[in-house]
Amino acid sequence: AWLVHSVDFTFRKRDKRAAFLRMTCCSMQQGPLPAWPGRAVAEPERRSWDSPKPISIIGSTGSVGTQTLAIVAENPDKFRVVALAAGSNVTLLADQVKMFKPNLVAIGNESLLNELKEALADCEYMPEIIPGEQGVIEVARHPDAVTVVTGIVGCAGLEPTVAAIEAGKDIALANKETLIAGGPFVLPLAHKHNVKILPADSEHSAIFQCIQGLSEGSLRRVILTASGGAFRDWPIERLKDVQVADALKHPNWKMGKKITVDSATLFNKGLEVIEAHYLFGVEYDNIEIMIHPQSIIHSMIETKDSSVLAQLGRTDMRLPILYTLSWPERVYCSEITWPRLDLCELGSLTFKAVDNVKYPSVDLAYAAGRAGGTMPGVLSAANEKAVELFINEKISYLDIFKVVEMTCNAHRNELVTSPSLEEIIHYDQWARKFSATLQPSSSRRSIVLA
């Protein structure tokens, strides 16, 4: 039992969301114009690069950043790095500087500036180094960069992304919060500056690849595929006994702790529903999630004539990252470093419907997405904090859903439908603080306000 009043935010079936949606519904007509309204076509005047395309990378020492640099290293005739920004991994950043020779480098943790300079003391090539948040912003808007890869996790990536957009840079988007929290602000800004937002995660890249060249009005439905995470084969009754180690056993992907837990709860997919809505302008009724255990079909679309198009590939994040850098062109990849997909070896691909009782995150995400405005950002921030509490063994696995639900419910009366950047960041921070006040009582496994 939960030591809270019952709330309307979670709905077991979509048709039971009506009470909440009537209060806070934000339709696509009221919301911002999507990045790619149902189709993707490159303008005839879009420049093709004969020389290496200059890029900046925000979060160069993280997973997305290191994989981006691996692509650059393999394709020096296609891409070159002009600026790098990292948080605190001085050793790896110094190695990257020595290898890729960027013009500008930022270290987010200002206290590590001298350590970085010492690590580069024997370097023949010394770039300009700017510490702190300002340095990250300068990397994002470096005058030579054409595309900026945004690999910083959380709302910390929002301000650099906004700076890059205002400087007219295309965005290789690997930061979910940019659209989930910042969509109402970021999308109008991108259209104002004629900036392309190119999705670097596998699911949205799959959709983006499938809508290439579609005629206007052809897109009917988006189908996001999900592995089902660590508990896809567990009975619901066992979930109350989940331990942290159980949630970190992903069946297909090797990822960080937070995203692996998100895959187990399916919050990652719920957030991707919101991101798909902002990216492609598809109404929530026409975005579906399907469990696909093999993770070979990364997502699908249905066109208005009932054709279904899918993008298939190995579980390798390099492909969607590469396509953000090369679009609308394709880059040749060696079979040695990019193994080709062998469907006969796989044998079969299977699918099943999502169990919304096992995965309450799905209904929470749809409700937050329909609410619009600041609610999706609150959902995302509350989930991030709840996962942190779970990993640190402060709350149970099932508590994650209740923490998110309670935080979103508490935000209903303060929801801002067309927020400024400052309001987006404010409510992100508020959601994290509020979520942290929700602690289990000492006598019962129930969440109460601390």
Short mmCIF file of C-alpha atoms in Angstrom, two decimals:
data_model
loop_
_atom_site.label_atom_id
_atom_site.label_comp_id
_atom_site.label_asym_id
_atom_site.label_seq_id
_atom_site.Cartn_x
_atom_site.Cartn_y
_atom_site.Cartn_z
CA ALA A 1 0.00 0.00 0.00
CA TRP A 2 1.14 3.53 -0.72
CA LEU A 3 0.96 6.25 1.92
CA VAL A 4 -0.34 8.86 -0.55
CA HIS A 5 -3.67 9.98 -1.92
CA SER A 6 -4.71 8.27 -5.15
CA VAL A 7 -3.92 10.28 -8.27
CA ASP A 8 -5.24 10.46 -11.81
CA PHE A 9 -1.90 10.64 -13.57
CA THR A 10 -1.42 6.93 -14.28
CA PHE A 11 -4.01 5.21 -16.43
CA ARG A 12 -4.07 1.46 -17.05
CA LYS A 13 -5.78 1.96 -20.40
CA ARG A 14 -5.51 4.91 -22.73
CA ASP A 15 -9.25 5.61 -22.68
CA LYS A 16 -9.03 6.13 -18.89
CA ARG A 17 -6.70 9.09 -19.28
CA ALA A 18 -9.56 11.43 -20.19
CA ALA A 19 -9.85 13.27 -16.86
CA PHE A 20 -6.20 14.24 -16.81
CA LEU A 21 -6.02 14.97 -20.52
CA ARG A 22 -9.02 17.30 -20.43
CA MET A 23 -7.16 19.37 -17.86
CA THR A 24 -3.81 19.66 -19.57
CA CYS A 25 -4.03 18.37 -23.14
CA CYS A 26 -1.62 19.97 -25.61
CA SER A 27 -2.36 18.86 -29.16
CA MET A 28 0.10 18.95 -32.04
CA GLN A 29 -1.84 21.85 -33.56
CA GLN A 30 -1.22 23.85 -30.36
CA GLY A 31 2.35 22.61 -29.98
CA PRO A 32 5.50 23.41 -31.94
CA LEU A 33 6.06 22.47 -35.57
CA PRO A 34 7.96 19.14 -35.59
CA ALA A 35 11.55 18.82 -36.80
CA TRP A 36 10.52 16.52 -39.66
CA PRO A 37 6.74 16.73 -40.33
CA GLY A 38 6.19 13.19 -41.53
CA ARG A 39 8.84 13.19 -44.25
CA ALA A 40 12.53 13.95 -44.80
CA VAL A 41 13.84 15.55 -47.98
CA ALA A 42 17.16 17.34 -48.33
CA GLU A 43 16.97 20.78 -49.90
CA PRO A 44 18.58 20.94 -53.36
CA GLU A 45 20.91 23.66 -52.12
CA ARG A 46 22.19 21.57 -49.18
CA ARG A 47 25.96 21.46 -49.50
CA SER A 48 27.73 18.17 -50.16
CA TRP A 49 31.27 17.98 -48.79
CA ASP A 50 34.27 17.29 -51.03
CA SER A 51 36.62 17.92 -48.11
CA PRO A 52 36.23 16.54 -44.55
CA LYS A 53 33.10 17.90 -42.89
CA PRO A 54 33.94 19.88 -39.72
CA ILE A 55 32.16 18.78 -36.52
CA SER A 56 32.11 19.63 -32.81
CA ILE A 57 31.40 17.07 -30.11
CA ILE A 58 29.77 17.87 -26.77
CA GLY A 59 30.49 15.01 -24.36
CA SER A 60 33.46 13.60 -26.23
CA THR A 61 34.52 11.16 -23.49
CA GLY A 62 31.09 9.54 -23.11
CA SER A 63 29.68 6.63 -25.08
CA VAL A 64 28.29 8.72 -27.94
CA GLY A 65 31.38 10.90 -28.08
CA THR A 66 33.88 8.05 -28.22
CA GLN A 67 31.86 6.23 -30.89
CA THR A 68 31.65 9.44 -32.93
CA LEU A 69 35.41 9.82 -32.73
CA ALA A 70 35.85 6.19 -33.81
CA ILE A 71 33.82 7.04 -36.92
CA VAL A 72 35.98 10.11 -37.58
CA ALA A 73 39.15 8.05 -37.13
CA GLU A 74 37.92 5.54 -39.68
CA ASN A 75 36.81 8.23 -42.14
CA PRO A 76 39.38 11.05 -42.03
CA ASP A 77 38.50 11.97 -45.61
CA LYS A 78 34.85 12.50 -44.61
CA PHE A 79 34.97 14.19 -41.19
CA ARG A 80 37.29 16.26 -39.03
CA VAL A 81 36.96 17.46 -35.44
CA VAL A 82 37.23 21.20 -34.79
CA ALA A 83 36.15 21.30 -31.13
CA LEU A 84 35.72 18.91 -28.19
CA ALA A 85 33.99 19.30 -24.83
CA ALA A 86 34.12 16.84 -21.93
CA GLY A 87 33.09 16.88 -18.29
CA SER A 88 35.86 15.52 -16.09
CA ASN A 89 37.72 12.65 -17.81
CA VAL A 90 40.99 14.50 -18.28
CA THR A 91 43.09 11.50 -19.32
CA LEU A 92 40.78 10.44 -22.15
CA LEU A 93 40.19 14.02 -23.28
CA ALA A 94 43.93 14.62 -23.49
CA ASP A 95 44.35 11.48 -25.60
CA GLN A 96 41.55 12.67 -27.90
CA VAL A 97 43.18 16.08 -28.29
CA LYS A 98 46.50 14.50 -29.25
CA MET A 99 44.85 12.26 -31.82
CA PHE A 100 42.28 14.59 -33.42
CA LYS A 101 43.94 18.00 -32.95
CA PRO A 102 40.83 20.16 -32.42
CA ASN A 103 41.11 23.94 -32.49
CA LEU A 104 39.14 24.35 -29.26
CA VAL A 105 38.72 22.20 -26.14
CA ALA A 106 36.44 22.65 -23.12
CA ILE A 107 36.61 20.90 -19.76
CA GLY A 108 33.32 21.28 -17.93
CA ASN A 109 34.86 20.85 -14.47
CA GLU A 110 36.81 24.09 -14.11
CA SER A 111 38.94 22.71 -11.26
CA LEU A 112 40.55 20.26 -13.71
CA LEU A 113 41.88 22.95 -16.07
CA ASN A 114 45.48 22.80 -14.79
CA GLU A 115 45.41 19.01 -14.81
CA LEU A 116 44.36 19.06 -18.47
CA LYS A 117 47.11 21.55 -19.33
CA GLU A 118 49.66 19.30 -17.63
CA ALA A 119 48.38 16.28 -19.55
CA LEU A 120 48.93 18.22 -22.77
CA ALA A 121 52.31 19.70 -21.78
CA ASP A 122 54.27 17.39 -24.07
CA CYS A 123 51.80 17.83 -26.93
CA GLU A 124 53.24 19.42 -30.07
CA TYR A 125 49.81 20.85 -30.86
CA MET A 126 48.13 22.96 -28.16
CA PRO A 127 44.49 23.96 -28.75
CA GLU A 128 42.68 26.84 -27.11
CA ILE A 129 41.21 25.61 -23.80
CA ILE A 130 38.15 27.21 -22.17
CA PRO A 131 36.95 25.78 -18.83
CA GLY A 132 33.43 25.53 -17.42
CA GLU A 133 29.98 25.90 -18.91
CA GLN A 134 31.09 28.78 -21.09
CA GLY A 135 33.72 26.58 -22.68
CA VAL A 136 31.12 23.95 -23.53
CA ILE A 137 28.94 26.63 -25.12
CA GLU A 138 31.87 27.93 -27.17
CA VAL A 139 32.54 24.39 -28.45
CA ALA A 140 28.86 24.14 -29.42
CA ARG A 141 28.98 27.32 -31.49
CA HIS A 142 32.51 27.04 -32.88
CA PRO A 143 32.48 29.05 -36.13
CA ASP A 144 34.04 26.27 -38.24
CA ALA A 145 31.66 23.49 -37.13
CA VAL A 146 28.82 22.50 -39.43
CA THR A 147 27.32 19.78 -37.23
CA VAL A 148 27.39 19.51 -33.43
CA VAL A 149 27.08 16.10 -31.79
CA THR A 150 25.27 16.53 -28.46
CA GLY A 151 26.27 13.63 -26.23
CA ILE A 152 25.88 15.21 -22.77
CA VAL A 153 23.27 13.46 -20.61
CA GLY A 154 20.43 15.41 -18.98
CA CYS A 155 19.41 19.06 -19.04
CA ALA A 156 23.11 20.02 -18.95
CA GLY A 157 23.00 19.49 -22.72
CA LEU A 158 20.16 21.95 -23.29
CA GLU A 159 22.02 25.27 -23.15
CA PRO A 160 24.91 24.16 -25.40
CA THR A 161 22.36 22.77 -27.89
CA VAL A 162 20.48 26.08 -27.89
CA ALA A 163 23.78 27.92 -28.44
CA ALA A 164 24.59 25.64 -31.38
CA ILE A 165 21.15 26.19 -32.93
CA GLU A 166 21.42 29.97 -32.54
CA ALA A 167 24.79 29.74 -34.33
CA GLY A 168 23.13 27.88 -37.23
CA LYS A 169 24.69 24.46 -36.58
CA ASP A 170 22.90 21.23 -37.49
CA ILE A 171 22.36 19.04 -34.42
CA ALA A 172 23.29 15.35 -34.25
CA LEU A 173 20.91 14.71 -31.39
CA ALA A 174 21.95 12.14 -28.79
CA ASN A 175 20.59 14.09 -25.81
CA LYS A 176 16.96 13.09 -25.13
CA GLU A 177 16.24 16.08 -22.88
CA THR A 178 16.75 18.48 -25.78
CA LEU A 179 13.33 17.53 -27.14
CA ILE A 180 11.61 15.75 -24.23
CA ALA A 181 12.09 18.70 -21.88
CA GLY A 182 13.02 21.43 -24.35
CA GLY A 183 10.85 20.63 -27.38
CA PRO A 184 8.41 23.55 -26.97
CA PHE A 185 11.35 25.96 -26.93
CA VAL A 186 13.97 24.22 -29.07
CA LEU A 187 11.83 23.33 -32.10
CA PRO A 188 10.66 26.87 -32.92
CA LEU A 189 14.26 28.03 -32.48
CA ALA A 190 15.54 25.36 -34.89
CA HIS A 191 12.98 26.38 -37.51
CA LYS A 192 13.86 30.05 -37.01
CA HIS A 193 17.53 29.35 -37.73
CA ASN A 194 16.86 26.74 -40.44
CA VAL A 195 18.72 24.11 -38.43
CA LYS A 196 18.28 20.38 -38.96
CA ILE A 197 17.84 18.13 -35.92
CA LEU A 198 19.17 14.70 -36.88
CA PRO A 199 18.39 11.84 -34.45
CA ALA A 200 21.41 9.82 -33.29
CA ASP A 201 19.61 7.14 -31.27
CA SER A 202 18.76 3.89 -33.02
CA GLU A 203 14.94 4.07 -32.83
CA HIS A 204 14.48 7.61 -34.11
CA SER A 205 17.23 7.16 -36.67
CA ALA A 206 15.30 4.13 -37.94
CA ILE A 207 12.15 6.23 -38.35
CA PHE A 208 14.16 9.04 -39.93
CA GLN A 209 15.65 6.61 -42.45
CA CYS A 210 12.21 5.18 -43.24
CA ILE A 211 10.64 8.58 -43.99
CA GLN A 212 13.30 9.61 -46.51
CA GLY A 213 11.54 10.86 -49.62
CA LEU A 214 7.99 10.17 -48.42
CA SER A 215 5.34 12.35 -50.04
CA GLU A 216 3.52 14.82 -47.82
CA GLY A 217 0.80 13.23 -45.69
CA SER A 218 1.98 9.65 -46.30
CA LEU A 219 3.00 8.80 -42.73
CA ARG A 220 0.20 7.11 -40.80
CA ARG A 221 1.83 5.40 -37.82
CA VAL A 222 5.15 5.00 -36.02
CA ILE A 223 6.05 1.70 -34.33
CA LEU A 224 8.89 1.89 -31.80
CA THR A 225 10.50 -1.44 -30.99
CA ALA A 226 11.72 -2.33 -27.51
CA SER A 227 13.82 -5.24 -26.33
CA GLY A 228 11.69 -5.55 -23.19
CA GLY A 229 14.74 -5.20 -20.99
CA ALA A 230 15.89 -7.43 -18.18
CA PHE A 231 12.39 -8.41 -17.02
CA ARG A 232 10.56 -9.10 -20.26
CA ASP A 233 10.21 -12.79 -19.33
CA TRP A 234 9.59 -12.29 -15.62
CA PRO A 235 6.08 -12.72 -14.22
CA ILE A 236 4.69 -9.55 -12.68
CA GLU A 237 4.59 -11.16 -9.25
CA ARG A 238 8.42 -11.39 -9.15
CA LEU A 239 9.00 -7.67 -9.76
CA LYS A 240 8.55 -6.81 -6.08
CA ASP A 241 11.73 -8.80 -5.39
CA VAL A 242 13.94 -7.18 -8.04
CA GLN A 243 17.49 -6.33 -6.96
CA VAL A 244 19.72 -3.72 -8.62
CA ALA A 245 21.92 -6.43 -10.14
CA ASP A 246 18.85 -7.99 -11.78
CA ALA A 247 17.89 -4.70 -13.49
CA LEU A 248 21.40 -4.24 -14.87
CA LYS A 249 21.37 -7.49 -16.88
CA HIS A 250 20.29 -6.27 -20.32
CA PRO A 251 19.75 -9.15 -22.75
CA ASN A 252 21.02 -7.38 -25.90
CA TRP A 253 22.89 -4.13 -25.34
CA LYS A 254 25.90 -3.09 -23.29
CA MET A 255 25.02 0.30 -21.84
CA GLY A 256 25.43 2.47 -18.77
CA LYS A 257 23.52 1.75 -15.55
CA LYS A 258 20.86 4.43 -15.96
CA ILE A 259 19.80 3.53 -19.50
CA THR A 260 19.90 -0.19 -18.65
CA VAL A 261 17.45 0.36 -15.79
CA ASP A 262 15.33 2.55 -18.11
CA SER A 263 15.22 -0.37 -20.52
CA ALA A 264 14.05 -2.66 -17.73
CA THR A 265 11.26 -0.26 -16.69
CA LEU A 266 10.54 0.69 -20.32
CA PHE A 267 10.80 4.36 -19.36
CA ASN A 268 13.34 4.69 -22.18
CA LYS A 269 10.63 3.73 -24.66
CA GLY A 270 8.04 5.99 -23.08
CA LEU A 271 10.44 8.92 -23.41
CA GLU A 272 11.10 7.91 -27.02
CA VAL A 273 7.37 8.15 -27.72
CA ILE A 274 7.48 11.82 -26.67
CA GLU A 275 10.63 12.40 -28.70
CA ALA A 276 9.04 10.78 -31.77
CA HIS A 277 6.05 13.08 -31.41
CA TYR A 278 8.29 16.15 -31.39
CA LEU A 279 10.59 14.91 -34.15
CA PHE A 280 8.02 13.68 -36.65
CA GLY A 281 4.73 15.33 -35.71
CA VAL A 282 2.88 12.04 -35.20
CA GLU A 283 -0.10 12.18 -32.83
CA TYR A 284 0.22 10.04 -29.71
CA ASP A 285 -2.65 7.80 -30.84
CA ASN A 286 -0.51 6.87 -33.85
CA ILE A 287 2.71 6.02 -31.97
CA GLU A 288 2.93 2.45 -30.72
CA ILE A 289 5.47 0.40 -28.80
CA MET A 290 6.12 -3.24 -29.61
CA ILE A 291 8.36 -5.73 -27.81
CA HIS A 292 10.94 -7.15 -30.23
CA PRO A 293 13.38 -9.31 -28.23
CA GLN A 294 16.08 -9.58 -30.93
CA SER A 295 16.57 -5.79 -31.28
CA ILE A 296 17.25 -6.15 -35.01
CA ILE A 297 14.34 -4.05 -36.29
CA HIS A 298 15.09 -0.69 -34.70
CA SER A 299 11.69 0.83 -35.52
CA MET A 300 9.03 0.88 -38.23
CA ILE A 301 6.57 3.19 -39.92
CA GLU A 302 3.24 2.54 -41.58
CA THR A 303 2.22 4.64 -44.57
CA LYS A 304 -1.34 5.62 -45.42
CA ASP A 305 -1.63 2.78 -47.96
CA SER A 306 -0.88 0.26 -45.14
CA SER A 307 2.69 -0.48 -46.21
CA VAL A 308 5.07 -1.04 -43.29
CA LEU A 309 8.70 0.04 -43.69
CA ALA A 310 11.37 -1.05 -41.23
CA GLN A 311 15.05 -0.33 -40.65
CA LEU A 312 17.12 -3.35 -39.62
CA GLY A 313 20.65 -3.56 -38.32
CA ARG A 314 22.93 -4.98 -35.68
CA THR A 315 22.91 -3.56 -32.15
CA ASP A 316 25.56 -0.98 -32.98
CA MET A 317 25.10 2.70 -32.12
CA ARG A 318 27.69 3.76 -34.68
CA LEU A 319 25.27 3.46 -37.59
CA PRO A 320 22.71 6.03 -36.39
CA ILE A 321 25.53 8.35 -35.31
CA LEU A 322 27.19 8.01 -38.73
CA TYR A 323 23.93 8.81 -40.54
CA THR A 324 23.53 12.08 -38.59
CA LEU A 325 26.97 13.10 -39.83
CA SER A 326 26.60 11.97 -43.44
CA TRP A 327 22.90 12.70 -44.17
CA PRO A 328 21.56 12.79 -46.83
CA GLU A 329 24.48 10.75 -48.16
CA ARG A 330 25.62 7.25 -47.15
CA VAL A 331 29.22 6.47 -46.23
CA TYR A 332 30.87 3.18 -47.21
CA CYS A 333 31.77 1.02 -44.20
CA SER A 334 34.26 -1.83 -44.13
CA GLU A 335 32.83 -5.30 -43.50
CA ILE A 336 35.72 -5.91 -41.11
CA THR A 337 34.84 -3.13 -38.68
CA TRP A 338 31.10 -3.01 -39.52
CA PRO A 339 29.90 -6.65 -39.73
CA ARG A 340 26.96 -7.07 -42.10
CA LEU A 341 23.58 -8.34 -40.97
CA ASP A 342 22.91 -12.03 -41.74
CA LEU A 343 19.17 -12.70 -41.45
CA CYS A 344 19.58 -16.41 -42.14
CA GLU A 345 21.93 -16.64 -39.19
CA LEU A 346 19.30 -14.98 -37.01
CA GLY A 347 16.62 -17.39 -38.18
CA SER A 348 13.55 -15.55 -36.89
CA LEU A 349 12.30 -12.22 -35.58
CA THR A 350 9.53 -12.15 -32.98
CA PHE A 351 7.15 -9.53 -31.58
CA LYS A 352 4.65 -9.16 -28.77
CA ALA A 353 2.45 -6.45 -27.29
CA VAL A 354 3.56 -4.35 -24.32
CA ASP A 355 2.06 -5.33 -20.96
CA ASN A 356 1.03 -1.97 -19.48
CA VAL A 357 0.61 -3.52 -16.02
CA LYS A 358 4.20 -4.79 -16.01
CA TYR A 359 5.37 -1.48 -17.51
CA PRO A 360 3.38 1.41 -15.90
CA SER A 361 5.95 3.76 -17.44
CA VAL A 362 4.20 3.54 -20.80
CA ASP A 363 0.93 5.07 -19.61
CA LEU A 364 2.81 7.65 -17.56
CA ALA A 365 4.78 8.74 -20.63
CA TYR A 366 1.74 8.97 -22.90
CA ALA A 367 -0.09 11.05 -20.30
CA ALA A 368 2.90 13.38 -19.83
CA GLY A 369 3.33 13.72 -23.58
CA ARG A 370 -0.31 14.62 -24.07
CA ALA A 371 -0.07 17.15 -21.26
CA GLY A 372 2.81 18.77 -23.12
CA GLY A 373 4.68 21.87 -22.01
CA THR A 374 6.88 21.28 -18.99
CA MET A 375 5.32 17.92 -18.04
CA PRO A 376 7.54 15.65 -20.23
CA GLY A 377 10.65 17.28 -18.77
CA VAL A 378 9.35 16.72 -15.25
CA LEU A 379 8.66 13.07 -16.12
CA SER A 380 12.20 12.63 -17.46
CA ALA A 381 13.90 14.37 -14.52
CA ALA A 382 11.81 12.49 -11.95
CA ASN A 383 12.68 9.20 -13.62
CA GLU A 384 16.38 10.06 -13.66
CA LYS A 385 16.30 10.79 -9.92
CA ALA A 386 14.22 7.72 -9.15
CA VAL A 387 16.65 5.48 -11.04
CA GLU A 388 19.53 7.03 -9.10
CA LEU A 389 17.72 6.29 -5.82
CA PHE A 390 17.08 2.71 -6.95
CA ILE A 391 20.68 2.10 -8.03
CA ASN A 392 21.81 3.44 -4.62
CA GLU A 393 19.32 1.06 -2.97
CA LYS A 394 17.29 3.87 -1.40
CA ILE A 395 14.02 2.73 -3.03
CA SER A 396 12.75 -0.50 -4.56
CA TYR A 397 12.34 -1.22 -8.27
CA LEU A 398 8.55 -0.76 -8.16
CA ASP A 399 9.03 2.51 -6.28
CA ILE A 400 10.54 4.03 -9.44
CA PHE A 401 7.11 4.21 -11.07
CA LYS A 402 5.45 5.70 -7.98
CA VAL A 403 8.13 8.38 -7.53
CA VAL A 404 7.66 9.48 -11.14
CA GLU A 405 3.87 9.38 -10.89
CA MET A 406 3.79 11.43 -7.68
CA THR A 407 6.21 14.02 -9.06
CA CYS A 408 4.20 14.48 -12.25
CA ASN A 409 0.98 14.68 -10.25
CA ALA A 410 2.48 17.39 -8.03
CA HIS A 411 3.42 19.38 -11.12
CA ARG A 412 -0.06 19.45 -12.70
CA ASN A 413 -1.12 22.81 -11.29
CA GLU A 414 2.18 24.48 -12.25
CA LEU A 415 2.42 23.14 -15.81
CA VAL A 416 3.61 25.71 -18.36
CA THR A 417 2.41 24.94 -21.89
CA SER A 418 4.88 27.21 -23.76
CA PRO A 419 7.88 27.43 -21.45
CA SER A 420 10.99 29.54 -21.78
CA LEU A 421 14.41 27.92 -21.52
CA GLU A 422 14.67 29.20 -17.95
CA GLU A 423 11.31 27.62 -17.03
CA ILE A 424 12.34 24.30 -18.60
CA ILE A 425 15.55 24.23 -16.55
CA HIS A 426 13.72 25.40 -13.41
CA TYR A 427 11.17 22.59 -13.51
CA ASP A 428 13.83 20.02 -14.35
CA GLN A 429 15.63 21.02 -11.16
CA TRP A 430 12.37 21.17 -9.20
CA ALA A 431 11.43 17.63 -10.28
CA ARG A 432 14.78 16.24 -9.15
CA LYS A 433 14.51 17.92 -5.74
CA PHE A 434 10.87 16.85 -5.26
CA SER A 435 11.64 13.27 -6.25
CA ALA A 436 14.48 13.18 -3.75
CA THR A 437 12.03 14.03 -0.93
CA LEU A 438 10.07 10.85 -1.64
CA GLN A 439 11.56 8.22 0.64
CA PRO A 440 10.28 4.82 1.81
CA SER A 441 8.89 4.80 5.34
CA SER A 442 10.94 2.85 7.86
CA SER A 443 8.11 0.46 8.73
CA ARG A 444 6.66 -0.27 5.28
CA ARG A 445 7.90 -0.41 1.68
CA SER A 446 5.80 2.64 0.80
CA ILE A 447 6.76 6.04 -0.49
CA VAL A 448 6.05 9.07 1.68
CA LEU A 449 7.10 12.71 1.57
CA ALA A 450 10.31 12.99 3.60
#
